[in-house]
PDB file of C-alpha atoms in Angstrom:
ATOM      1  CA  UNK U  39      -2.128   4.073   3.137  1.00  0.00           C
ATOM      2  CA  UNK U  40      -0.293   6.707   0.604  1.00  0.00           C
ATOM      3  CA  UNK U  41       3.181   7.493   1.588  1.00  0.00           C
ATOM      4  CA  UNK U  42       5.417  10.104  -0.099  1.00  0.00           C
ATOM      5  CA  UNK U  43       9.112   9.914   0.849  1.00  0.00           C
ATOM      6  CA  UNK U  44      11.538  13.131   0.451  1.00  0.00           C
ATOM      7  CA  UNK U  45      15.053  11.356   1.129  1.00  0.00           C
ATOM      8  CA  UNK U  46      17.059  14.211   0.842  1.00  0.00           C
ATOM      9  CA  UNK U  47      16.224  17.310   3.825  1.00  0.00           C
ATOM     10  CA  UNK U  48      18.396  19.640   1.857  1.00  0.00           C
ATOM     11  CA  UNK U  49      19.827  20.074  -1.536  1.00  0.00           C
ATOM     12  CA  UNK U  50      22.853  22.216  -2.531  1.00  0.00           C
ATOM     13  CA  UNK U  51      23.271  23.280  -5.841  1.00  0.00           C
ATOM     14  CA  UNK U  52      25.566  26.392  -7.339  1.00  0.00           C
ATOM     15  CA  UNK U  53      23.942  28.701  -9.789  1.00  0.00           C
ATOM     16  CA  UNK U  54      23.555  28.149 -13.320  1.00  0.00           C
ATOM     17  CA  UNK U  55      24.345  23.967 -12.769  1.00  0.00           C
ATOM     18  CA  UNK U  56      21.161  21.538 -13.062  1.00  0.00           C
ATOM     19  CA  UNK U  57      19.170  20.716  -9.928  1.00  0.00           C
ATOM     20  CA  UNK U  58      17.139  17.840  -8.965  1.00  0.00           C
ATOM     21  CA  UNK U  59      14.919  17.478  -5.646  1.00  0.00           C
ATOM     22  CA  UNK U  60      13.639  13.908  -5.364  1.00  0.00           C
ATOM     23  CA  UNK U  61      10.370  12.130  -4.343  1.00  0.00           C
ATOM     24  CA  UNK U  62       8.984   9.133  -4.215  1.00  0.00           C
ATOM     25  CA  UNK U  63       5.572   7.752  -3.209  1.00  0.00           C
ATOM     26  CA  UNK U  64       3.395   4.750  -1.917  1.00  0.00           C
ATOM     27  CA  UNK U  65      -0.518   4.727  -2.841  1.00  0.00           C
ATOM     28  CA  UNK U  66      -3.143   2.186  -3.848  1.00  0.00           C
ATOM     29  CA  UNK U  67      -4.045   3.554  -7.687  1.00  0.00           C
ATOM     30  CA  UNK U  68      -3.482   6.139  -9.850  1.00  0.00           C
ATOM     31  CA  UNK U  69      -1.305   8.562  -8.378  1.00  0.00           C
ATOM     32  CA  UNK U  70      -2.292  12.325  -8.802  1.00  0.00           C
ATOM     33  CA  UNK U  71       1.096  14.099  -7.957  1.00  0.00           C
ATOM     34  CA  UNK U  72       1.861  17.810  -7.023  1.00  0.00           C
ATOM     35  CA  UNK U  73       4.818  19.625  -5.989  1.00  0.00           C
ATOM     36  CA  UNK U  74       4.912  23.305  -3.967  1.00  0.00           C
ATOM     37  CA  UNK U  75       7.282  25.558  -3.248  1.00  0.00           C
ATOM     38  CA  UNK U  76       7.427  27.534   0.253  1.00  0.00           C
ATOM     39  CA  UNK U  77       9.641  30.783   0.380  1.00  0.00           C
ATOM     40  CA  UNK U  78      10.234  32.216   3.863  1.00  0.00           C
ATOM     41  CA  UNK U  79       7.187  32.898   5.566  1.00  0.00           C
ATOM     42  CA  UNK U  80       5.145  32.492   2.794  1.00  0.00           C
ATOM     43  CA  UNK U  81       2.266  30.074   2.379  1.00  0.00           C
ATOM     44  CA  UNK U  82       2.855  27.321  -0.376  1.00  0.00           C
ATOM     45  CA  UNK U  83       2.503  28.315  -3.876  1.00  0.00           C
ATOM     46  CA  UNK U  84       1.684  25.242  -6.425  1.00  0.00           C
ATOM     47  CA  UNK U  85       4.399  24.119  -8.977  1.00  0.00           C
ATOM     48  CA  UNK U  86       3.228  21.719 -11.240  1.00  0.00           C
ATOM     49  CA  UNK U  87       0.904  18.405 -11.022  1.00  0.00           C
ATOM     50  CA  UNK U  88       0.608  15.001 -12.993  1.00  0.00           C
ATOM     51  CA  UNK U  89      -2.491  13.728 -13.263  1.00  0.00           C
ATOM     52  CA  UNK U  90      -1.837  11.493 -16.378  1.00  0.00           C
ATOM     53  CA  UNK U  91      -0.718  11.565 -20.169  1.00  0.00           C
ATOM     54  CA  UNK U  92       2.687  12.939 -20.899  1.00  0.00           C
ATOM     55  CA  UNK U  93       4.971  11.509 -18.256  1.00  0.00           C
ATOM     56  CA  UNK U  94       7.004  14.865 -17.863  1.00  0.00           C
ATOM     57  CA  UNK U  95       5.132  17.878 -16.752  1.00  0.00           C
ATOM     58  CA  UNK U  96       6.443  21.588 -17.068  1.00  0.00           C
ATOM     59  CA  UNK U  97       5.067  24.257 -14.291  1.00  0.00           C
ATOM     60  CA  UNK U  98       6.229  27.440 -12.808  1.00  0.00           C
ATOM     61  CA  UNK U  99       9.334  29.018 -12.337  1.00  0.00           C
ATOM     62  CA  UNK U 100      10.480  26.895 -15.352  1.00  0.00           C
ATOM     63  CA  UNK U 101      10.118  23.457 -13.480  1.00  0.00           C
ATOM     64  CA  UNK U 102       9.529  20.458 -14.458  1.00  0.00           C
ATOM     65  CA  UNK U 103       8.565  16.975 -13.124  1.00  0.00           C
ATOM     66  CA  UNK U 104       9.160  13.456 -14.892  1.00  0.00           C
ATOM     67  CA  UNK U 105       6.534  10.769 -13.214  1.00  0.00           C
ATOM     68  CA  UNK U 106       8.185   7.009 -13.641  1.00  0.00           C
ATOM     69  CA  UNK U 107       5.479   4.716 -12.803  1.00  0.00           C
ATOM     70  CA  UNK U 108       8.094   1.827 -12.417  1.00  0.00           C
ATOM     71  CA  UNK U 109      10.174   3.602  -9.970  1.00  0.00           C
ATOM     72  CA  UNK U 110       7.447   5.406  -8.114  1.00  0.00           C
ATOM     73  CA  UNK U 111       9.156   8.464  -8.532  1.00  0.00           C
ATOM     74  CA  UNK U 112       8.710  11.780  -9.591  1.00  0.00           C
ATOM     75  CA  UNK U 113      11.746  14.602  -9.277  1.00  0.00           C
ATOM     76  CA  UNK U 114      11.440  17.647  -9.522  1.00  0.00           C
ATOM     77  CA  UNK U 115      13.833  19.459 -11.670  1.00  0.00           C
ATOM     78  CA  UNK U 116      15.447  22.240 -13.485  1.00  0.00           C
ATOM     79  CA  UNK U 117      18.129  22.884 -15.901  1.00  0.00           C
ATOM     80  CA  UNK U 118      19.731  25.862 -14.550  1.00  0.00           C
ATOM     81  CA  UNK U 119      19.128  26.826 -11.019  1.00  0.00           C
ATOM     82  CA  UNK U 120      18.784  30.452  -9.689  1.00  0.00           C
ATOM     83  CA  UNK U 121      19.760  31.839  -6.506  1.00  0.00           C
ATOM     84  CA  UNK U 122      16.231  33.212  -6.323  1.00  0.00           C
ATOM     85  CA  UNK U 123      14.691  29.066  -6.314  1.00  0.00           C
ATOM     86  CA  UNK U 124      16.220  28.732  -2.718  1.00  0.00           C
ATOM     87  CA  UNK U 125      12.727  27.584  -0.538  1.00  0.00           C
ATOM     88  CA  UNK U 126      11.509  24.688   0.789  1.00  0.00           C
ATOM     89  CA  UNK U 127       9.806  22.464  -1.908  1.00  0.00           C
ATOM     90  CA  UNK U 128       7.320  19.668  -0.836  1.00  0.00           C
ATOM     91  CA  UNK U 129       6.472  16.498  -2.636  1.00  0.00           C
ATOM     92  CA  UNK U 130       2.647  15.585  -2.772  1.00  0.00           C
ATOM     93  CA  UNK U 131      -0.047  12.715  -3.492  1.00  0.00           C
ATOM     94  CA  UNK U 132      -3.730  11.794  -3.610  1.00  0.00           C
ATOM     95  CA  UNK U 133      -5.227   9.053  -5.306  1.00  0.00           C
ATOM     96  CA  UNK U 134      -9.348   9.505  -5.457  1.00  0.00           C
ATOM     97  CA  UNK U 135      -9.359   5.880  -7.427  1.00  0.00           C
ATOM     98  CA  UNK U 136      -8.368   4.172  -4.854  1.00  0.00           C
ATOM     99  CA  UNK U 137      -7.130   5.837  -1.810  1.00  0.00           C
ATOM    100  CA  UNK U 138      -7.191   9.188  -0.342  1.00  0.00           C
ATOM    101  CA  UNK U 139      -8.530  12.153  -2.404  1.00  0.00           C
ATOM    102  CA  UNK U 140      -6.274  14.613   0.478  1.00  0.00           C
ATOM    103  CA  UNK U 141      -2.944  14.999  -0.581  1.00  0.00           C
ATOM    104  CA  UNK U 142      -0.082  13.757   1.501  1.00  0.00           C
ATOM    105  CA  UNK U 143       2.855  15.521   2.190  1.00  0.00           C
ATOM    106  CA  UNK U 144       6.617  14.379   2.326  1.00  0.00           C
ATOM    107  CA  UNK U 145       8.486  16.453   4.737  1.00  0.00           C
ATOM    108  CA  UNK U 146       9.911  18.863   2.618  1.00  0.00           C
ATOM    109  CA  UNK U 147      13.571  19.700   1.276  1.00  0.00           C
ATOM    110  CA  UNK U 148      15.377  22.483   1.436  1.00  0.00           C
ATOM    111  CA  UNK U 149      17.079  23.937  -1.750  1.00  0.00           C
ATOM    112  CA  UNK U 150      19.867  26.021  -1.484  1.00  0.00           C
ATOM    113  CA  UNK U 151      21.182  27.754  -4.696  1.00  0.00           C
ATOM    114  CA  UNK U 152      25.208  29.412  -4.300  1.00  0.00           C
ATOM    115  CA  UNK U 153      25.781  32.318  -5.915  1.00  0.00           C
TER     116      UNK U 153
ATOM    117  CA  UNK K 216      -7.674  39.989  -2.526  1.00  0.00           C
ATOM    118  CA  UNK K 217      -8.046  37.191  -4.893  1.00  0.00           C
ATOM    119  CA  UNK K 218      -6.037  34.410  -2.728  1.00  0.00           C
ATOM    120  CA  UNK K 219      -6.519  32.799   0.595  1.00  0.00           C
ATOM    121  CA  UNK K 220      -5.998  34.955   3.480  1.00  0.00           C
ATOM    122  CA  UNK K 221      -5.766  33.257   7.243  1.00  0.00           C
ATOM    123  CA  UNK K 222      -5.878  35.716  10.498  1.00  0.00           C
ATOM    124  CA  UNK K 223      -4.210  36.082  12.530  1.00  0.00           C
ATOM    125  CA  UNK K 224      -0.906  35.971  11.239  1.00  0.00           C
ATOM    126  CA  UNK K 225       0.814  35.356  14.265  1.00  0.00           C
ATOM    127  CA  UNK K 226      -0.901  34.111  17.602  1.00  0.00           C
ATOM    128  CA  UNK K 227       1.223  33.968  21.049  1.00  0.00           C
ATOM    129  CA  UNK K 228      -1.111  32.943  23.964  1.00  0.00           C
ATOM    130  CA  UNK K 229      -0.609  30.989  27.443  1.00  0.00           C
ATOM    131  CA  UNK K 230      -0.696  27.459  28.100  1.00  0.00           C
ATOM    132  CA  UNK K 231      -4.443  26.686  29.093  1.00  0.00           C
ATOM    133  CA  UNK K 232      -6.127  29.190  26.871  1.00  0.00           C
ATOM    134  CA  UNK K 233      -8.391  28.538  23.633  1.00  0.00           C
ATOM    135  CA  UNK K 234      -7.663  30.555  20.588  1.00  0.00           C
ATOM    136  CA  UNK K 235      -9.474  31.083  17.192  1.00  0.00           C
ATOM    137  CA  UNK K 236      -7.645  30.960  13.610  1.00  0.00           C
ATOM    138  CA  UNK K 237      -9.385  32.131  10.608  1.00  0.00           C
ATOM    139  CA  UNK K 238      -9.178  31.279   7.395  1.00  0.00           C
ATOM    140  CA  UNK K 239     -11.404  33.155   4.521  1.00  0.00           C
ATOM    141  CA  UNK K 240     -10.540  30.678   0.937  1.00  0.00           C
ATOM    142  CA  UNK K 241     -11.208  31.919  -2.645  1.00  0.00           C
ATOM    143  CA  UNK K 242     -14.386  33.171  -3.610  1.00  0.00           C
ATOM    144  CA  UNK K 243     -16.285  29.942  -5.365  1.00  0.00           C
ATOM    145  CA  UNK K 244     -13.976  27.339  -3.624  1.00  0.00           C
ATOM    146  CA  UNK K 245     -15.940  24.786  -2.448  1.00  0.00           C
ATOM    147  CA  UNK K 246     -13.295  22.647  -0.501  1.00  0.00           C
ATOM    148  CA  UNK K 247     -11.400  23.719   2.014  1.00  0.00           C
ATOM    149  CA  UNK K 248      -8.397  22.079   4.054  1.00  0.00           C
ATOM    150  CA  UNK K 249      -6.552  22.795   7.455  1.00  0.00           C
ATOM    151  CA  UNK K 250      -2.564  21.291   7.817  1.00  0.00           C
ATOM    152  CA  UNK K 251      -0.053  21.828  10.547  1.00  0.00           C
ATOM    153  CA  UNK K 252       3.112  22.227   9.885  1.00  0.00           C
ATOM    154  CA  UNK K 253       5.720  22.204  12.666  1.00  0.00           C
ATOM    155  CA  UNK K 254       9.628  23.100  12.434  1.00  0.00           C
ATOM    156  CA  UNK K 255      11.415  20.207  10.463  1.00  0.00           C
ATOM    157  CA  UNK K 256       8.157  18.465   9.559  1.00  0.00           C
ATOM    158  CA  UNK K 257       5.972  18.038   6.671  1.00  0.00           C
ATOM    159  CA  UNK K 258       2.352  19.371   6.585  1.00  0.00           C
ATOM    160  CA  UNK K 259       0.260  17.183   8.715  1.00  0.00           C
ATOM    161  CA  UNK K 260      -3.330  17.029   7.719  1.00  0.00           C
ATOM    162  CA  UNK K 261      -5.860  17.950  10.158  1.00  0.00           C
ATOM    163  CA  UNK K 262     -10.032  18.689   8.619  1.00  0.00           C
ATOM    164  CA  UNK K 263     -11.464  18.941   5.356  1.00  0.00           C
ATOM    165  CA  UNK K 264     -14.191  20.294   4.277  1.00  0.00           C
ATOM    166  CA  UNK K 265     -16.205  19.311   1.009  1.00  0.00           C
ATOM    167  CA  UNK K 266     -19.079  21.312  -0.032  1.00  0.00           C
ATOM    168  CA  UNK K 267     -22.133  20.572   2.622  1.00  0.00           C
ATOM    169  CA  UNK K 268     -20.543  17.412   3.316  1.00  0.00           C
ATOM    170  CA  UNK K 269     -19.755  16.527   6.141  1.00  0.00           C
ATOM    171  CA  UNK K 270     -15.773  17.428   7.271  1.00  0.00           C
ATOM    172  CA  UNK K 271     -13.278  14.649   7.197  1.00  0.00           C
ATOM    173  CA  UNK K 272     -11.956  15.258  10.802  1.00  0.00           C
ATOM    174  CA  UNK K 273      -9.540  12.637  10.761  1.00  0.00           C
ATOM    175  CA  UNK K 274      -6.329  14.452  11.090  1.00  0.00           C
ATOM    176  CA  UNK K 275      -7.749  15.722  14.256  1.00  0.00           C
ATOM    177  CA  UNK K 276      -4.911  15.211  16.789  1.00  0.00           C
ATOM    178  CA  UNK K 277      -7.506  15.256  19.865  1.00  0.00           C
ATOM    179  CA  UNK K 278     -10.435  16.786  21.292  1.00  0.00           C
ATOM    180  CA  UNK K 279      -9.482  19.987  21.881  1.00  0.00           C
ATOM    181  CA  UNK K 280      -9.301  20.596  17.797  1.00  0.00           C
ATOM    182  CA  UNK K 281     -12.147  21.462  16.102  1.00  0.00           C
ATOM    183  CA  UNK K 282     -13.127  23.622  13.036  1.00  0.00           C
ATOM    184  CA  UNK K 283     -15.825  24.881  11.561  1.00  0.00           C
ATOM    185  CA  UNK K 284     -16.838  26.033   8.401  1.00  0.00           C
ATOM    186  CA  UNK K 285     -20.307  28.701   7.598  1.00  0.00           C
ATOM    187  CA  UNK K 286     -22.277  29.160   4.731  1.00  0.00           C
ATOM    188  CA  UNK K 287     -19.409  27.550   2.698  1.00  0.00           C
ATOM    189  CA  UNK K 288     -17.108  30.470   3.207  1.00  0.00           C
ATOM    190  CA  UNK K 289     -15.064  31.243   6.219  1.00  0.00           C
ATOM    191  CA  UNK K 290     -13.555  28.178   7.861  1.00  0.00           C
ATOM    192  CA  UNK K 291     -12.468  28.655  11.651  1.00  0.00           C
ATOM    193  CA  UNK K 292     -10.305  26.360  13.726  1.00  0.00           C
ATOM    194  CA  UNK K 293     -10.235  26.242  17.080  1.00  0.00           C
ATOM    195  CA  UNK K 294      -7.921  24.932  20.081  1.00  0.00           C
ATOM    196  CA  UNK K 295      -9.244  24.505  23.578  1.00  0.00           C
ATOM    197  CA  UNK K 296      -6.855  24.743  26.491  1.00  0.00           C
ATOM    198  CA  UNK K 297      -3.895  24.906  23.966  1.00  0.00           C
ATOM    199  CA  UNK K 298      -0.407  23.035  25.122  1.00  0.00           C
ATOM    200  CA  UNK K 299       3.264  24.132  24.001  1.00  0.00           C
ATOM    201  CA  UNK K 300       3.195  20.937  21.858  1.00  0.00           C
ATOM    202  CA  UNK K 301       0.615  23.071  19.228  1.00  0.00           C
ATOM    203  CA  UNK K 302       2.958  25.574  18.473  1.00  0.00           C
ATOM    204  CA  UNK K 303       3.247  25.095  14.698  1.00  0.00           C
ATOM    205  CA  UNK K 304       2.221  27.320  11.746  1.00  0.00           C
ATOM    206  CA  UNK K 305      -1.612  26.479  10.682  1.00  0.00           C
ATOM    207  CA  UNK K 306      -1.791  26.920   7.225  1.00  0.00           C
ATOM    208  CA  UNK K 307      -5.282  26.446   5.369  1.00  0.00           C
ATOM    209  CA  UNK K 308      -6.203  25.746   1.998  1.00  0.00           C
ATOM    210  CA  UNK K 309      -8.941  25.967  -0.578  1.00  0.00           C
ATOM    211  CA  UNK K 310      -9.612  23.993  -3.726  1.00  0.00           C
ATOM    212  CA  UNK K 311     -12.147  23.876  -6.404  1.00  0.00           C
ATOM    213  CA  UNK K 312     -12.754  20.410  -7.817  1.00  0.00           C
ATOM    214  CA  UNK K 313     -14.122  21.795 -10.711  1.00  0.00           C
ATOM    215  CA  UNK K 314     -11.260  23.387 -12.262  1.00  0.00           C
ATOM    216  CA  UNK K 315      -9.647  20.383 -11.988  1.00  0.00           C
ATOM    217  CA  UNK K 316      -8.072  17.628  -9.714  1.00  0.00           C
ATOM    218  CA  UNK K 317      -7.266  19.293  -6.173  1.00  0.00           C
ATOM    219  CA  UNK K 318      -4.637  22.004  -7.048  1.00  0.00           C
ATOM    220  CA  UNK K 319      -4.643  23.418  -3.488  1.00  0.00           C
ATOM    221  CA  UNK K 320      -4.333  27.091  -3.455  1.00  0.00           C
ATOM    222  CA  UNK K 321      -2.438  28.254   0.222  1.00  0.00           C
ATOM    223  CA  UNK K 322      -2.444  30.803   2.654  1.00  0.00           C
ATOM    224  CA  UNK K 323       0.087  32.605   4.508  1.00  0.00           C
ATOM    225  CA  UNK K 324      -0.358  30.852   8.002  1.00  0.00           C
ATOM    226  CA  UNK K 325      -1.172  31.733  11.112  1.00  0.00           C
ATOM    227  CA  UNK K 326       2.175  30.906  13.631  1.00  0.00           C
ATOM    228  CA  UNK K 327       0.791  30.091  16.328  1.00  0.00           C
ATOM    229  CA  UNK K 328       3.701  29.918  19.739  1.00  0.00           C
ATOM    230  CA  UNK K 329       2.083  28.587  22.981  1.00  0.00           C
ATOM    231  CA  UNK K 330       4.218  29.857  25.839  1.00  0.00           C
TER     232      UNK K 330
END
């Protein structure tokens, strides 16, 4: 069965520093990975996926993703956070090849940005 | 509108009675998903739907789930003789295979409290 593991429920960062929201995952085959971002009350809005090719992947919101196939991990970062990229950010797989084409969903990490 | 919408947005009903969400996906999107999501927890999986295939109802937590989905459009999910234990936010989700790998596009959510 896929697994995807969020270890941290919340992250803190201060404005204008480097943030990094971590995830890793379990699955049988090629990993297709996603991350989303949920703002208060707000459905989730899509980020950025790997599917394959270049390991790091740039989305939205000037985020960006680095998939490490020996670590089974793939963070979600950005170089200088803003007080406006405080949400709840969620960790995704699937893996059509040879497990389940639905994503699974880690539980989701909170990302608070200080002024 | 050009996204997924979901109705009702919020839903407060009784122990015992059966309610209806709705969930209306992007035009053309030919898959369509329903998650819970409940207060400190990830999105749990719960039906999807795949062109005229038949729905993957495995996230079903019992019986009194089920969903439908007509003429490839509107999806609705319904709860029989709800319990306090289904208070959650239902969110729903629509994807188009064709445009490539399962980006998920969301909805707002229907909160649904069960007094």
């Amino acid at each position: 069965a896929q697994s995807v593991a969020q270890p941290e429920d919340q992250v803190n960062v201060a404005e204008g520093n480097p943030l990094t929201v971590k995830c890793t995952y379990s699955v049988s085959g090629n990993p297709y990975l996603f991350w989303y971002v949920q703002y208060p009350n707000r459905g989730l809005q899509f980020l950025l996926k790997y599917i394959t090719g270049d390991n790091l992947v740039k989305g939205s919101y000037g985020f960006e993703a680095e998939f490490n196939k020996s670590q089974t991990s793939f963070h979600l970062k950005k170089p200088s956070a803003l007080v406006s990229d405080s949400a709840l950010y969620f960790c995704a797989v699937s893996a059509p090849s040879g497990g389940s084409y639905i994503p699974t969903f880690g539980r989701g990490t909170s990302l608070i940005v200080h002024p | 509108g050009a996204g997924v919408s979901q109705s009702p947005s919020n839903k407060v009903t009784e122990k015992g009675k059966d309610v209806e969400l709705r969930c209306d996906p992007i035009s053309g999107h030919t898959a369509l998903y329903w998650y819970r999501q409940s207060l400190g927890q990830g999105l749990e999986f719960l039906i999807y739907f795949q062109g005229n295939s038949a729905p993957d109802k495995s996230g079903l937590p019992s019986d009194r789930f089920s969903a439908e989905r007509t003429g490839g459009s509107v999806s609705t999910l319904t709860i029989q003789r709800t319990q306090q234990e289904d208070s959650a936010v239902y969110l729903c989700a629509s994807s188009s295979p064709t445009s490539g790998v399962e980006t998920q596009y969301f909805g707002p959510g229907t909160r649904l409290l069960v007094l």
